[in-house]
Amino acid sequence: MPVQSYDVIIIGSGAAGLTAAIHLAQDKKVLVIAKGALDGGSTAWAQGGIAAVLDAGDSFEQHVEDTMIAGAGLNDRATVEFVVSEAPAAIERLAELGVPFNEGEQFGERWHLTREGGHSHRRIVHVDDATGAAVQKALVKAAQAIPNITLAPDMVAIDLITSRHGEKYSGDGHVWGVYAFNRKTRHVDAFVGRATILATGGAGRAYLFSTAPRGATGDGIAMAWRAGCRVSNMEMNQFHPTCLYNLEVKNFLITEAVRGEGGLLKLPPGVPGGGERFMDRFDDRGELAPRDIVARAIDHEIKRLGLDYVHLDISHKPAEFIREHFPTIYARLLDLDIDITKEPIPIVPAQHYTCGGVIIDLDGRTDLPGLYAAGEVTESGLHGANRLASNSLLECLVFGEASACHILDHWDELPAPPPIKPWDESRVTDSDEEVIVQHNWKEIRRFMWDYVGIVRTDKRLERAQHRIDLLAKEVDEYYGNFRVTPDLIELRNLVEVARLVIRSALHRKESRGLHYNLDYPDMLPEAVDTVLAP
Ligand code: FAD
Ligand code: SIN
């Protein structure tokens, strides 16, 4: 296939990628690729909302402090201050694009602000309990209306094009775009530009239970790592406390806003203390403690009492209030014969957010010239050891814009791409053992859940490391011999990312935020990032 040129290549069409695209397109020709549908990432699944200081009684200082407390001191204060101060303007831009945030219920309140765990104030703007769907829809609509933006769904990025793919090898690590598998033609296309932005989201699907969509396989983290970027704090995987427990529907989130609006965590009937609350035994903030604490408390109770789940109960609130605030959850659960206005919801913790990722600076720049990154794929310093609820859509909006601004402001310093070699399509053998890919995928997700989950030990981590090393060898061989397929591309990335998580977890000899190791239950005096370099 011929090599196709644009000014800027963006990999990912969620909140981060489309924010960057809309900003860049005032002046530049932009290609946005997505590996499936344009709304296939986590953005469209977000429920609770977006955090910003919008109330007269709230302050930037309090939002910064809450973020730092949740992040257990591992956050970068300058990044936190930057993101928090940019938040109100980012929300305003979304409102201008037509996102119908719920209006205030009290006099003088422009938008209704809900509350979530770890926030000292009501500061979450939302669109009922389906904020992400409204944000994604508005961003796609805006991007579709801009002639400078080409949207290309069904393009699975395989690897970044770096200077070693140039016809003349320069070796400076410059990134010039991406090779991507085109699901329609089943060939590999090369897309080049002066700048490339990675906005590929997280890696939740490395775990058996995750609230994230099927495509959250850490592709961007793996591609950046292979190209030569450092990654940081990959051991910090956030487990959301309240994912629906249902043997068929394994990844339906029950938003934290349910607890924010009064939902209570209780032990199910039939065990000592059945029907009673338990969070007060773990933290003074009860149900509204930060996620790591609530998830660990639930995990502890489930293991202590041999339960399958605990209960989240909001049925004490008026039925009308529940239906009005949580229409999506109400309807979905009613379909499963659970009426949340009358009965509790069975819940378990599940992987939810990848706090670690590709290291970026305040302009979204990675270690490699020409490569920027924004959103869940990154480690910007905002979340530290644990993300505060509703800070991540915010991060996408702020860094999507910051990277676009830096590219526009420094356009003349960005060199034009050299001639690039098309993808080598000489590997023509189709695998006759696709089933192995499925088996390997399942195996990784299972042992990541069992050994690298909410509570870790060195022994469990070493077991996981042994298994991932064996799998990495197998997958490498497989990747080298057969024609690429979307499943194989994702498996290769999952192996890479799982390896980075395990290595990082073994490296941290303390318990901090989301990383809890029974062999080192205490926090060390100094907060230090786990930085891995290729
Ligand atoms: P995503 O929205 O995940 O988009 C990733 C994009 O990259 C997609 O277009 C995908 O197709 C593309 N992509 C990935 N790999 C490739 C590849 N190899 N080739 C081509 N394209 C690729 N955060 C909040 O702040 N508030 C919330 O209320 C909230 N609720 C959430 C609820 C759920 C159920 C989940 C899962 C997450 C929630 N989060 C929430 C987190 C938040 O939604 C995500 O962190 C955020 O949406 C990530 O946006 P993103 O733009 O970085 O990536
Ligand atoms: C939720 O609605 O509980 C998710 C919020 C978030 O992940 O930030």
Coordinates of C-alpha atoms and ligand atoms in Angstrom, one line a residue:
M1 CA 0.0 0.0 0.0
P2 CA 1.3 3.5 -0.7
V3 CA 2.4 5.5 2.3
Q4 CA -0.3 8.2 3.1
S5 CA 0.7 11.6 4.4
Y6 CA -1.1 14.0 6.8
D7 CA 0.2 16.9 9.0
V8 CA -0.6 15.1 12.2
I9 CA -1.5 11.4 12.9
I10 CA -3.7 10.7 16.0
I11 CA -4.1 7.1 17.2
G12 CA -7.3 6.9 19.1
S13 CA -10.7 8.6 18.9
G14 CA -11.7 8.9 22.5
A15 CA -11.8 12.1 24.6
A16 CA -8.0 12.7 24.3
G17 CA -7.6 12.0 20.6
L18 CA -10.7 13.9 19.4
T19 CA -9.9 16.9 21.7
A20 CA -6.5 17.2 20.1
A21 CA -7.9 16.7 16.6
I22 CA -10.5 19.4 16.9
H23 CA -7.9 21.9 18.2
L24 CA -5.3 21.0 15.6
A25 CA -7.7 21.1 12.7
Q26 CA -8.0 24.9 12.8
D27 CA -4.8 24.8 10.8
K28 CA -3.6 21.3 10.0
K29 CA -4.7 18.2 8.2
V30 CA -5.3 15.5 10.8
L31 CA -5.9 11.8 10.5
V32 CA -7.6 10.1 13.5
I33 CA -7.5 6.3 13.5
A34 CA -9.5 3.9 15.8
K35 CA -9.1 0.2 16.0
G36 CA -12.9 -0.4 15.8
A37 CA -15.8 1.9 15.9
L38 CA -15.1 5.6 16.7
D39 CA -16.9 5.3 20.0
G40 CA -15.3 2.0 20.9
G41 CA -13.0 3.3 23.7
S42 CA -13.6 3.8 27.4
T43 CA -14.8 7.4 26.9
A44 CA -18.2 6.4 25.7
W45 CA -18.6 4.1 28.8
A46 CA -17.8 6.7 31.4
Q47 CA -20.7 7.2 33.8
G48 CA -20.0 9.5 36.8
G49 CA -18.7 12.6 35.1
I50 CA -15.9 15.1 35.0
A51 CA -14.3 16.9 38.0
A52 CA -13.8 20.6 38.0
V53 CA -14.0 23.5 40.5
L54 CA -17.3 25.2 39.5
D55 CA -18.9 26.0 42.8
A56 CA -18.2 29.2 44.7
G57 CA -17.6 27.3 48.0
D58 CA -15.0 25.1 46.3
S59 CA -11.4 26.0 45.4
F60 CA -8.5 24.9 43.2
E61 CA -6.5 24.2 46.3
Q62 CA -9.0 21.7 47.6
H63 CA -9.2 19.9 44.3
V64 CA -5.4 19.8 44.2
E65 CA -5.3 18.5 47.8
D66 CA -7.9 15.8 47.2
T67 CA -6.0 14.6 44.1
M68 CA -2.7 14.5 46.0
I69 CA -4.3 12.6 49.0
A70 CA -5.9 10.0 46.7
G71 CA -2.6 9.7 44.8
A72 CA -0.7 8.9 48.1
G73 CA 1.9 11.6 47.4
L74 CA 3.2 10.1 44.2
N75 CA 1.5 12.7 42.0
D76 CA 3.5 15.5 40.5
R77 CA 2.1 18.7 42.1
A78 CA 2.9 20.9 39.1
T79 CA 0.9 18.6 36.9
V80 CA -2.0 18.4 39.3
E81 CA -2.1 22.2 39.6
F82 CA -2.0 22.6 35.9
V83 CA -4.8 20.2 35.2
V84 CA -7.1 21.4 38.0
S85 CA -6.7 25.1 36.9
E86 CA -7.5 24.2 33.3
A87 CA -10.6 22.2 34.3
P88 CA -13.3 24.9 34.2
A89 CA -12.3 26.0 30.7
A90 CA -12.3 22.4 29.5
I91 CA -15.8 21.9 30.7
E92 CA -16.9 25.1 29.1
R93 CA -15.5 24.0 25.7
L94 CA -17.5 20.7 26.0
A95 CA -20.7 22.6 26.8
E96 CA -20.0 24.8 23.7
L97 CA -19.8 21.6 21.7
G98 CA -23.2 20.7 22.9
V99 CA -22.7 18.3 25.8
P100 CA -25.9 18.6 27.8
F101 CA -24.6 18.6 31.3
N102 CA -27.4 18.3 33.9
E103 CA -28.6 21.6 35.1
G104 CA -28.4 22.8 38.7
E105 CA -31.2 21.9 41.1
Q106 CA -30.6 24.8 43.4
F107 CA -30.9 28.5 42.9
G108 CA -27.8 30.0 41.3
E109 CA -26.3 26.6 40.4
R110 CA -25.6 26.4 36.6
W111 CA -24.9 22.7 36.6
H112 CA -25.8 19.9 38.9
L113 CA -22.6 18.8 40.7
T114 CA -22.4 15.3 42.1
R115 CA -20.0 13.9 44.6
E116 CA -17.7 10.9 44.4
G117 CA -15.2 9.1 46.7
G118 CA -12.2 11.1 47.8
H119 CA -13.7 14.5 46.8
S120 CA -14.1 17.0 49.7
H121 CA -16.7 18.9 47.7
R122 CA -19.5 18.3 45.2
R123 CA -17.6 19.0 41.9
I124 CA -18.5 16.5 39.3
V125 CA -20.5 17.7 36.2
H126 CA -22.4 14.9 34.5
V127 CA -25.0 13.9 32.0
D128 CA -27.3 11.7 34.1
D129 CA -25.3 8.5 34.7
A130 CA -24.0 8.3 31.1
T131 CA -21.6 11.3 30.8
G132 CA -19.1 9.6 28.6
A133 CA -21.6 8.7 25.9
A134 CA -22.7 12.3 25.7
V135 CA -19.1 13.6 25.5
Q136 CA -18.1 11.0 22.9
K137 CA -21.1 11.9 20.8
A138 CA -20.5 15.6 20.9
L139 CA -16.8 15.2 20.0
V140 CA -17.4 12.8 17.1
K141 CA -20.1 15.2 15.8
A142 CA -17.8 18.2 16.0
A143 CA -14.9 16.2 14.3
Q144 CA -17.1 15.0 11.5
A145 CA -18.1 18.5 10.7
I146 CA -14.5 19.7 10.2
P147 CA -13.1 19.1 6.7
N148 CA -9.5 19.1 7.9
I149 CA -10.1 15.9 10.0
T150 CA -10.2 12.5 8.4
L151 CA -11.7 9.9 10.7
A152 CA -10.6 6.3 10.0
P153 CA -12.3 3.6 12.1
D154 CA -11.3 -0.1 11.8
M155 CA -7.5 0.6 11.6
V156 CA -5.5 -1.3 14.1
A157 CA -2.2 0.4 14.9
I158 CA 0.6 -2.2 14.9
D159 CA 3.8 -0.2 15.6
L160 CA 5.0 3.4 15.5
I161 CA 7.0 4.4 12.4
T162 CA 10.4 5.5 13.7
S163 CA 13.6 6.7 12.1
R164 CA 14.6 3.0 11.7
H165 CA 11.8 2.6 9.2
G166 CA 13.1 5.5 7.0
E167 CA 14.7 4.6 3.7
K168 CA 17.9 6.0 5.2
Y169 CA 18.3 4.9 8.9
S170 CA 19.0 7.9 11.0
G171 CA 18.7 6.3 14.5
D172 CA 17.6 9.4 16.3
G173 CA 14.3 7.7 17.5
H174 CA 12.1 10.3 15.7
V175 CA 8.5 9.1 15.3
W176 CA 6.9 9.7 11.9
G177 CA 3.5 8.0 12.2
V178 CA 2.1 4.5 12.4
Y179 CA 1.7 1.2 10.6
A180 CA -1.9 0.0 10.9
F181 CA -3.8 -3.1 9.9
N182 CA -6.8 -2.1 7.8
R183 CA -9.7 -4.4 8.8
K184 CA -11.5 -3.8 5.5
T185 CA -8.6 -4.5 3.1
R186 CA -6.8 -6.8 5.5
H187 CA -3.5 -5.1 4.5
V188 CA -1.2 -2.9 6.5
D189 CA -1.2 0.8 5.7
A190 CA 1.5 3.4 6.6
F191 CA 0.4 6.8 7.8
V192 CA 3.0 9.5 8.2
G193 CA 3.0 13.0 9.6
R194 CA 5.3 15.6 11.3
A195 CA 3.8 14.7 14.6
T196 CA 2.0 11.7 16.1
I197 CA -0.3 11.7 19.1
L198 CA -0.9 8.5 21.0
A199 CA -4.4 8.5 22.6
T200 CA -5.1 4.8 22.8
G201 CA -6.5 4.5 26.3
G202 CA -5.7 2.0 29.0
A203 CA -4.9 -1.7 29.5
G204 CA -7.7 -2.9 31.7
R205 CA -8.3 -6.0 29.6
A206 CA -5.0 -7.5 31.0
Y207 CA -7.3 -8.5 33.9
L208 CA -10.0 -11.1 34.0
F209 CA -12.6 -8.7 35.5
S210 CA -12.5 -5.2 34.1
T211 CA -15.0 -2.5 33.6
A212 CA -13.1 -1.4 30.4
P213 CA -14.2 -2.2 26.8
R214 CA -12.7 -5.1 24.9
G215 CA -10.1 -3.0 23.1
A216 CA -8.4 -1.7 26.3
T217 CA -5.3 -3.9 25.6
G218 CA -2.6 -1.3 26.3
D219 CA -1.6 -1.0 22.6
G220 CA -0.2 2.5 22.9
I221 CA 1.9 1.7 26.0
A222 CA 3.3 -1.3 24.3
M223 CA 4.0 0.5 21.0
A224 CA 5.7 3.5 22.7
W225 CA 7.8 1.1 24.9
R226 CA 8.9 -0.8 21.8
A227 CA 9.8 2.4 20.1
G228 CA 12.0 3.6 23.0
C229 CA 9.8 5.5 25.5
R230 CA 10.0 5.2 29.2
V231 CA 7.0 4.2 31.2
S232 CA 6.2 4.9 34.8
N233 CA 4.1 3.5 37.7
M234 CA 2.7 0.6 35.7
E235 CA 2.0 -1.3 39.0
M236 CA -0.7 1.3 39.8
N237 CA -3.9 -0.4 38.4
Q238 CA -7.1 1.0 39.8
F239 CA -9.8 -1.4 40.8
H240 CA -13.2 0.1 40.9
P241 CA -15.1 -1.0 44.1
T242 CA -18.5 -1.5 42.5
C243 CA -18.8 -3.5 39.3
L244 CA -22.0 -5.5 39.0
Y245 CA -21.7 -9.2 40.0
N246 CA -23.4 -11.1 37.4
L247 CA -22.3 -14.4 35.8
E248 CA -23.2 -13.3 32.3
V249 CA -22.7 -9.5 32.4
K250 CA -19.1 -9.3 33.7
N251 CA -18.2 -5.7 33.2
F252 CA -21.1 -3.4 34.0
L253 CA -20.0 -0.5 36.3
I254 CA -22.1 0.9 39.0
T255 CA -21.0 4.5 39.2
E256 CA -19.4 5.9 42.3
A257 CA -22.0 8.6 42.2
V258 CA -24.4 6.0 43.6
R259 CA -22.3 6.1 46.8
G260 CA -22.0 9.9 46.4
E261 CA -25.7 10.2 46.5
G262 CA -26.1 8.0 49.6
G263 CA -25.6 4.4 48.5
L264 CA -24.4 2.1 51.3
L265 CA -22.1 -0.9 51.2
K266 CA -23.5 -3.8 53.2
L267 CA -22.7 -7.5 53.8
P268 CA -25.3 -9.8 52.2
P269 CA -27.7 -11.7 54.5
G270 CA -26.8 -15.1 55.8
V271 CA -23.3 -14.2 57.2
P272 CA -22.4 -12.7 60.6
G273 CA -23.2 -9.0 60.3
G274 CA -25.4 -9.7 57.3
G275 CA -27.4 -6.7 56.1
E276 CA -25.1 -4.3 58.0
R277 CA -22.6 -1.7 56.7
F278 CA -18.9 -2.4 57.0
M279 CA -16.9 0.5 55.6
D280 CA -16.8 2.4 58.9
R281 CA -14.5 -0.4 60.2
F282 CA -12.0 0.4 57.5
D283 CA -12.1 4.2 57.1
D284 CA -13.7 7.2 58.8
R285 CA -14.9 8.4 55.4
G286 CA -17.0 5.2 55.1
E287 CA -18.4 4.6 51.6
L288 CA -16.8 7.8 50.3
A289 CA -13.2 6.8 51.1
P290 CA -10.9 6.8 48.0
R291 CA -11.3 3.8 45.7
D292 CA -8.2 1.8 46.7
I293 CA -9.4 1.8 50.3
V294 CA -13.0 0.8 49.4
A295 CA -11.9 -1.9 46.9
R296 CA -9.5 -3.4 49.4
A297 CA -12.1 -3.4 52.2
I298 CA -14.6 -5.2 49.9
D299 CA -11.9 -7.7 48.8
H300 CA -11.1 -8.3 52.5
E301 CA -14.7 -8.9 53.4
I302 CA -15.3 -11.2 50.4
K303 CA -12.2 -13.3 51.3
R304 CA -12.9 -13.3 55.1
L305 CA -16.4 -14.5 54.7
G306 CA -16.0 -16.6 51.6
L307 CA -18.6 -14.5 49.7
D308 CA -19.1 -14.0 46.0
Y309 CA -20.1 -10.4 46.4
V310 CA -21.2 -7.7 48.8
H311 CA -24.2 -5.4 48.4
L312 CA -24.5 -1.8 47.4
D313 CA -27.9 -0.4 48.5
I314 CA -29.5 2.8 47.6
S315 CA -33.1 1.5 47.9
H316 CA -33.6 3.7 51.1
K317 CA -33.7 6.8 48.8
P318 CA -37.0 7.8 47.1
A319 CA -37.7 5.7 43.9
E320 CA -38.2 8.9 41.9
F321 CA -34.8 10.3 43.0
I322 CA -33.1 7.0 42.0
R323 CA -34.7 6.8 38.6
E324 CA -33.9 10.4 37.9
H325 CA -30.3 10.3 38.9
F326 CA -29.4 6.9 37.6
P327 CA -31.7 6.1 34.6
T328 CA -29.1 4.0 32.7
I329 CA -28.2 1.8 35.7
Y330 CA -31.9 1.5 36.8
A331 CA -33.0 0.3 33.3
R332 CA -30.0 -2.0 32.7
L333 CA -30.5 -3.7 36.1
L334 CA -34.2 -3.9 35.7
D335 CA -33.5 -6.0 32.6
L336 CA -31.6 -8.3 34.8
D337 CA -34.5 -8.5 37.3
I338 CA -32.9 -6.2 39.9
D339 CA -35.1 -3.3 40.9
I340 CA -32.6 -0.9 42.6
T341 CA -35.4 1.2 44.0
K342 CA -36.4 -1.9 46.1
E343 CA -33.3 -4.1 46.6
P344 CA -29.5 -4.0 46.8
I345 CA -27.1 -4.5 44.0
P346 CA -24.6 -7.4 44.2
I347 CA -21.1 -5.9 43.5
V348 CA -17.5 -6.9 43.3
P349 CA -14.3 -4.8 42.6
A350 CA -12.9 -5.0 39.1
Q351 CA -10.0 -3.4 37.2
H352 CA -11.0 0.0 36.0
Y353 CA -8.2 2.3 35.2
T354 CA -4.5 2.2 34.2
C355 CA -2.8 4.9 36.3
G356 CA 0.7 4.2 34.9
G357 CA 1.8 4.7 31.3
V358 CA 3.9 6.6 28.8
I359 CA 5.8 9.4 30.5
I360 CA 4.8 12.9 29.2
D361 CA 5.5 16.5 30.2
L362 CA 3.0 19.3 30.5
D363 CA 3.0 19.7 26.7
G364 CA 2.1 16.1 26.2
R365 CA 5.6 15.3 24.8
T366 CA 7.1 11.8 25.3
D367 CA 10.7 10.9 25.3
L368 CA 10.8 10.6 21.5
P369 CA 10.9 13.6 19.1
G370 CA 7.6 13.9 17.1
L371 CA 5.7 11.7 19.5
Y372 CA 3.0 13.1 21.9
A373 CA 0.6 11.3 24.1
A374 CA -2.6 12.2 26.0
G375 CA -5.2 10.5 28.2
E376 CA -5.2 7.1 29.8
V377 CA -2.2 5.9 27.8
T378 CA 0.0 8.3 29.7
E379 CA 1.6 8.9 33.1
S380 CA 1.4 12.6 33.3
G381 CA 1.9 12.9 37.1
L382 CA -1.8 13.7 37.7
H383 CA -2.9 10.5 39.4
G384 CA 0.2 9.3 41.3
A385 CA -0.5 6.0 43.1
N386 CA -4.3 6.2 42.7
R387 CA -6.6 8.3 40.5
L388 CA -9.2 10.4 42.1
A389 CA -12.7 9.7 40.6
S390 CA -13.6 11.7 37.5
N391 CA -10.1 13.2 37.1
S392 CA -9.4 11.1 34.0
L393 CA -11.8 12.5 31.4
L394 CA -10.4 15.8 32.6
E395 CA -6.9 14.7 32.0
C396 CA -7.8 13.7 28.4
L397 CA -9.3 17.1 27.7
V398 CA -6.4 19.1 29.2
F399 CA -3.6 17.0 27.6
G400 CA -5.4 16.6 24.3
E401 CA -5.4 20.3 24.0
A402 CA -1.9 20.8 25.5
S403 CA -0.3 18.5 22.9
A404 CA -2.2 20.2 20.1
C405 CA -1.1 23.6 21.3
H406 CA 2.5 22.6 21.5
I407 CA 2.4 21.1 18.0
L408 CA 0.8 24.3 16.5
D409 CA 3.2 26.6 18.4
H410 CA 6.3 24.6 17.3
W411 CA 5.2 23.6 13.8
D412 CA 8.2 25.1 12.0
E413 CA 10.6 23.2 14.3
L414 CA 9.0 19.9 13.4
P415 CA 10.9 18.4 10.4
A416 CA 9.0 16.9 7.5
P417 CA 9.0 13.1 7.4
P418 CA 11.7 11.4 5.3
P419 CA 10.7 8.7 2.7
I420 CA 9.3 5.8 4.7
K421 CA 9.3 2.1 3.8
P422 CA 5.9 0.5 3.4
W423 CA 5.1 -2.5 5.7
D424 CA 6.9 -5.7 4.7
E425 CA 4.0 -7.9 3.6
S426 CA 6.2 -10.9 2.8
R427 CA 4.9 -12.9 5.7
V428 CA 2.0 -14.6 3.9
T429 CA 1.3 -17.6 6.1
D430 CA -2.0 -17.5 7.9
S431 CA -1.9 -19.1 11.3
D432 CA -3.7 -22.5 11.5
E433 CA -3.9 -22.2 15.3
E434 CA -5.8 -19.0 16.0
V435 CA -7.2 -20.8 19.1
I436 CA -3.8 -20.4 20.7
V437 CA -4.2 -16.7 20.7
Q438 CA -7.5 -17.0 22.6
H439 CA -6.0 -19.4 25.1
N440 CA -3.0 -17.2 25.7
W441 CA -5.2 -14.2 26.2
K442 CA -7.4 -16.0 28.7
E443 CA -4.3 -17.3 30.6
I444 CA -2.8 -13.8 31.0
R445 CA -6.0 -12.3 32.2
R446 CA -6.5 -15.1 34.7
F447 CA -3.0 -15.0 36.3
M448 CA -2.9 -11.2 36.3
W449 CA -6.2 -11.3 38.3
D450 CA -5.0 -14.0 40.7
Y451 CA -1.4 -12.9 41.2
V452 CA -1.2 -9.2 40.3
G453 CA -4.6 -8.0 41.6
I454 CA -5.8 -6.0 44.6
V455 CA -3.5 -7.7 47.2
R456 CA -0.1 -8.9 46.1
T457 CA 2.9 -10.8 47.5
D458 CA 6.4 -11.2 46.1
K459 CA 5.8 -14.9 45.7
R460 CA 2.6 -14.3 43.6
L461 CA 4.4 -11.7 41.5
E462 CA 7.3 -14.0 40.8
R463 CA 4.8 -16.7 39.7
A464 CA 3.3 -14.2 37.4
Q465 CA 6.7 -13.2 36.0
H466 CA 7.6 -16.8 35.3
R467 CA 4.4 -17.3 33.3
I468 CA 4.6 -14.1 31.4
D469 CA 8.2 -14.8 30.3
L470 CA 7.1 -18.2 28.9
L471 CA 4.2 -16.6 27.1
A472 CA 6.3 -13.7 25.7
K473 CA 8.6 -16.3 24.1
E474 CA 5.6 -18.1 22.6
V475 CA 3.9 -15.0 21.3
D476 CA 7.2 -13.6 19.9
E477 CA 7.6 -16.7 17.8
Y478 CA 4.1 -16.7 16.7
Y479 CA 4.3 -13.0 15.8
G480 CA 7.5 -13.6 13.8
N481 CA 6.0 -16.4 11.7
F482 CA 2.5 -15.5 10.8
R483 CA 0.6 -12.8 9.1
V484 CA -0.7 -10.2 11.6
T485 CA -4.3 -10.2 12.7
P486 CA -6.1 -7.8 15.1
D487 CA -6.2 -10.5 17.8
L488 CA -2.5 -11.3 17.4
I489 CA -1.6 -7.5 17.6
E490 CA -3.6 -7.2 20.8
L491 CA -2.1 -10.3 22.4
R492 CA 1.4 -9.1 21.6
N493 CA 0.6 -5.8 23.3
L494 CA -1.1 -7.5 26.3
V495 CA 2.0 -9.6 26.9
E496 CA 4.2 -6.5 26.8
V497 CA 2.0 -4.5 29.1
A498 CA 1.5 -7.4 31.6
R499 CA 5.2 -7.8 31.7
L500 CA 5.7 -4.1 32.5
V501 CA 3.0 -4.3 35.3
I502 CA 4.7 -7.3 36.9
R503 CA 8.2 -5.8 36.6
S504 CA 7.0 -2.6 38.2
A505 CA 5.1 -4.3 41.0
L506 CA 8.2 -6.4 41.9
H507 CA 10.3 -3.2 41.9
R508 CA 8.2 -1.4 44.5
K509 CA 9.2 -2.5 48.0
E510 CA 6.3 -0.8 49.9
S511 CA 2.6 -0.5 49.8
R512 CA 1.3 2.8 48.4
G513 CA -2.0 3.7 46.9
L514 CA -3.1 1.0 44.5
H515 CA -0.1 -1.2 45.0
Y516 CA -0.6 -3.3 48.2
N517 CA 2.0 -6.0 48.9
L518 CA 1.6 -8.1 52.1
D519 CA 5.4 -8.5 52.2
Y520 CA 5.8 -4.8 52.5
P521 CA 2.6 -3.5 54.2
D522 CA 4.0 0.0 55.0
M523 CA 4.6 3.0 53.0
L524 CA 8.2 4.2 52.6
P525 CA 8.9 7.8 53.8
E526 CA 9.7 9.0 50.3
A527 CA 7.3 8.7 47.3
V528 CA 9.3 7.6 44.2
D529 CA 8.0 6.8 40.8
T530 CA 8.7 3.4 39.3
V531 CA 10.3 4.3 36.0
L532 CA 11.2 1.6 33.4
A533 CA 13.4 2.4 30.4
P534 CA 13.6 0.1 27.3
Ligands
FAD1 P1 -10.4 5.9 25.1 O1 -11.6 6.6 25.2 O2 -10.3 4.5 25.8 O3 -10.1 5.7 23.6 C1 -9.1 4.9 23.1 C2 -9.0 5.0 21.6 O4 -7.9 4.4 21.1 C3 -10.2 4.3 20.9 O5 -10.7 5.1 19.8 C4 -9.5 3.0 20.4 O6 -10.2 2.5 19.3 C5 -8.2 3.5 20.0 N1 -7.1 2.5 20.0 C6 -6.7 1.7 21.0 N2 -5.7 0.9 20.5 C7 -5.6 1.2 19.2 C8 -4.9 0.6 18.1 N3 -4.0 -0.4 18.3 N4 -5.0 1.1 16.9 C9 -5.9 2.1 16.7 N5 -6.7 2.7 17.6 C10 -6.5 2.2 18.9 N6 -13.3 8.7 33.9 C11 -13.9 9.9 34.4 O7 -13.2 10.9 34.5 N7 -15.2 9.9 34.8 C12 -16.0 8.8 34.7 O8 -17.2 8.9 35.0 C13 -15.5 7.6 34.2 N8 -16.2 6.5 34.2 C14 -15.7 5.4 33.6 C15 -16.5 4.3 33.5 C16 -16.1 3.1 32.9 C17 -17.0 1.9 32.7 C18 -14.7 3.1 32.4 C19 -14.2 1.9 31.8 C20 -13.9 4.2 32.6 C21 -14.4 5.3 33.2 N9 -13.6 6.5 33.3 C22 -14.1 7.6 33.8 C23 -12.2 6.5 32.8 C24 -12.3 7.2 31.4 O9 -13.4 6.9 30.8 C25 -11.1 6.9 30.6 O10 -9.9 7.0 31.3 C26 -11.0 7.8 29.4 O11 -12.2 7.8 28.7 C27 -9.9 7.4 28.4 O12 -10.0 8.2 27.3 P2 -8.9 8.1 26.2 O13 -9.2 9.1 25.2 O14 -7.5 8.1 26.8 O15 -9.1 6.6 25.6
SIN2 C1 -17.7 6.2 38.2 O1 -18.7 6.7 37.6 O2 -17.7 5.6 39.3 C2 -16.4 6.2 37.5 C3 -15.8 7.5 37.7 C4 -14.4 7.4 37.3 O3 -13.9 6.4 36.9 O4 -13.7 8.5 37.4

